[in-house]
Tab-separated table of C-alpha atoms in Angstrom:
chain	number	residue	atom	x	y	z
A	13	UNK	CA	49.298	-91.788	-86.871
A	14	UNK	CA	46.874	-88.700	-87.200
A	15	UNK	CA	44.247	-88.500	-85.113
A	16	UNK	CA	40.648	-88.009	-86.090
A	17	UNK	CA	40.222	-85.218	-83.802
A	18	UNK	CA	43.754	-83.560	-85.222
A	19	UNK	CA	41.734	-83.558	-88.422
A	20	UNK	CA	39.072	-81.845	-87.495
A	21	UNK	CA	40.824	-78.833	-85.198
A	22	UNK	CA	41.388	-76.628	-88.237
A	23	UNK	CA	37.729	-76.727	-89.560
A	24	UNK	CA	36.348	-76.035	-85.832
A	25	UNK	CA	38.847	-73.570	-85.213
A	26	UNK	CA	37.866	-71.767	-88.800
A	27	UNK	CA	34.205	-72.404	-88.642
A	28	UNK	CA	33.654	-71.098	-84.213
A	29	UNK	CA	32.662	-67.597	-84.086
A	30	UNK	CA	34.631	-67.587	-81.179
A	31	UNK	CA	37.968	-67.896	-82.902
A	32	UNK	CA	37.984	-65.489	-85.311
A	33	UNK	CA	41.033	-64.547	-86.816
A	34	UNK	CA	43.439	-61.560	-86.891
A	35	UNK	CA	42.494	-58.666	-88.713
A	36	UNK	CA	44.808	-56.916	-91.656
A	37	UNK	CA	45.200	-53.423	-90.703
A	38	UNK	CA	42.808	-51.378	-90.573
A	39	UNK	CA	40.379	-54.322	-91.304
A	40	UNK	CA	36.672	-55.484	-90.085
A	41	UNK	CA	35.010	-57.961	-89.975
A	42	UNK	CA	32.706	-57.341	-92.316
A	43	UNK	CA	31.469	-57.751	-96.507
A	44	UNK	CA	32.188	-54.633	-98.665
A	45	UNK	CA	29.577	-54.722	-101.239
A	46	UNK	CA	29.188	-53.599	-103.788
A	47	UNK	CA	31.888	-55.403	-104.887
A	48	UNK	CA	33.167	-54.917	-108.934
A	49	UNK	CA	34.933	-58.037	-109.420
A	50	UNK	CA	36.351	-61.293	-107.463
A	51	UNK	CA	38.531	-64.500	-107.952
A	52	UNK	CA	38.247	-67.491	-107.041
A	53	UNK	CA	40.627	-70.192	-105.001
A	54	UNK	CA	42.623	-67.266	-103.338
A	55	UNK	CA	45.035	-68.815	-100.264
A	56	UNK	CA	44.714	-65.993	-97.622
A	57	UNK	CA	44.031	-62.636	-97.178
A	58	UNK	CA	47.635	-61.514	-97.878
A	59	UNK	CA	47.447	-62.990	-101.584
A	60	UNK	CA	43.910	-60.803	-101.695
A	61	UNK	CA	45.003	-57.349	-100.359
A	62	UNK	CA	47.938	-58.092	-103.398
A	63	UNK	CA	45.385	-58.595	-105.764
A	64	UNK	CA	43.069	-55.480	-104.597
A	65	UNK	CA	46.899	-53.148	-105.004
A	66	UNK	CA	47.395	-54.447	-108.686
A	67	UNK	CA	44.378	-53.206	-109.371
A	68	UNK	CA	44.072	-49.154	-109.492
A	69	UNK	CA	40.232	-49.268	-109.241
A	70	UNK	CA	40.290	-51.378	-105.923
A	71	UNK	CA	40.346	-49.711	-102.905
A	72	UNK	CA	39.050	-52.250	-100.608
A	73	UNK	CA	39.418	-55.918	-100.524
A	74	UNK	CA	36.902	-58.720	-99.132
A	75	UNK	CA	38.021	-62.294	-97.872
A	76	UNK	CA	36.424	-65.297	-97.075
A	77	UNK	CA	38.023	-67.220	-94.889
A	78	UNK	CA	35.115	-70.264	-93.433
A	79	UNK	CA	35.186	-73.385	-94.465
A	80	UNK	CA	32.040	-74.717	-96.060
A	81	UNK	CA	30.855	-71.114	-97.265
A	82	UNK	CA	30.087	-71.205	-100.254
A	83	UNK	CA	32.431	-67.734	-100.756
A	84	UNK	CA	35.445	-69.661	-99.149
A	85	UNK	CA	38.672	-68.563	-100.224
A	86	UNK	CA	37.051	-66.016	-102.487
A	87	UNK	CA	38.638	-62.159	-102.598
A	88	UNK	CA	35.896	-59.770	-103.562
A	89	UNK	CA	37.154	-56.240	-104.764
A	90	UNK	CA	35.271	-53.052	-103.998
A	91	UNK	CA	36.052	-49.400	-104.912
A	92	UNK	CA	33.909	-48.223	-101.516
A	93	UNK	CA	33.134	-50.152	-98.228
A	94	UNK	CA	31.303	-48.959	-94.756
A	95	UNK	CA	33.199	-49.940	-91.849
A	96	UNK	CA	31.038	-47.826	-90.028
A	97	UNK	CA	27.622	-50.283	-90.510
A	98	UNK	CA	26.525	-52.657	-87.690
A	99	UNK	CA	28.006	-56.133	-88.398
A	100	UNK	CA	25.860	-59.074	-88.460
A	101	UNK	CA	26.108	-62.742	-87.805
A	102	UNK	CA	26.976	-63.786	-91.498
A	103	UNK	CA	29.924	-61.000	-91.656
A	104	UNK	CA	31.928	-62.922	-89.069
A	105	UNK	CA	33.178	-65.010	-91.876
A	106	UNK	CA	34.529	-61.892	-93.522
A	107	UNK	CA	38.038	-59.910	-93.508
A	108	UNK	CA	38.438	-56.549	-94.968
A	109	UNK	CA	40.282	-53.838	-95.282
A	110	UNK	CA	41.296	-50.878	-97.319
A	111	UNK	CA	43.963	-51.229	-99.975
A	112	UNK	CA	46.133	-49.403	-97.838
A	113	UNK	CA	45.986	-48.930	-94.339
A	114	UNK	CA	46.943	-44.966	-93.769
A	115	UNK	CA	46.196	-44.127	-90.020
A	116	UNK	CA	46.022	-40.247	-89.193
A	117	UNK	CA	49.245	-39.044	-86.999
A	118	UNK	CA	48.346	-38.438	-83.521
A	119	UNK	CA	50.433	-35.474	-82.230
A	120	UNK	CA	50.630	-34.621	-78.461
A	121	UNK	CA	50.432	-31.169	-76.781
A	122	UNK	CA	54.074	-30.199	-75.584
């Protein structure tokens, strides 16, 4: 028999700020707007960032991952996003990433 309590672990664990959860890479935690386009009932963040590399004009990808948003399970696509703004309280609920995560080669002085 399933507890009451095992019921409600997921939508505590999704909903606390506190567990957040892992970021793609390269990713924030953060809402790239403006967005161009989304679609609806998407089942994780993987199934977005495929969406966002069908596309050519996406180059970054938004996911909602909380429960009870009104955005949940929504994949926004954007052609430009800020990583560098200050990230506020209603971002939390937010992943996002670029399209592609390309990180610069770090090369060491011999």
């Amino acid at each position: 028999m399933i507890s009451f309590l095992t019921l409600l672990l997921p939508v505590y664990y999704l909903n606390n700020p506190l567990h957040l959860p892992p970021l793609p890479p390269c990713g924030s935690h953060l809402f790239c707007t403006p967005s161009y386009n989304y679609i609806l009932g998407v089942l994780s963040i993987t199934t977005c960032q495929a969406i966002c590399l069908k596309d050519p004009q996406c180059k970054h990808y938004s996911y909602n991952y909380r429960v009870g948003s009104p955005h949940y399970r929504h994949c926004y696509l954007a052609r430009e996003c800020d990583y560098t703004r200050q990230v506020v309280e209603e971002d939390k609920q937010w992943l996002s990433a670029p399209r592609e995560c390309v990180r610069k080669d770090v090369r060491r002085r011999s």
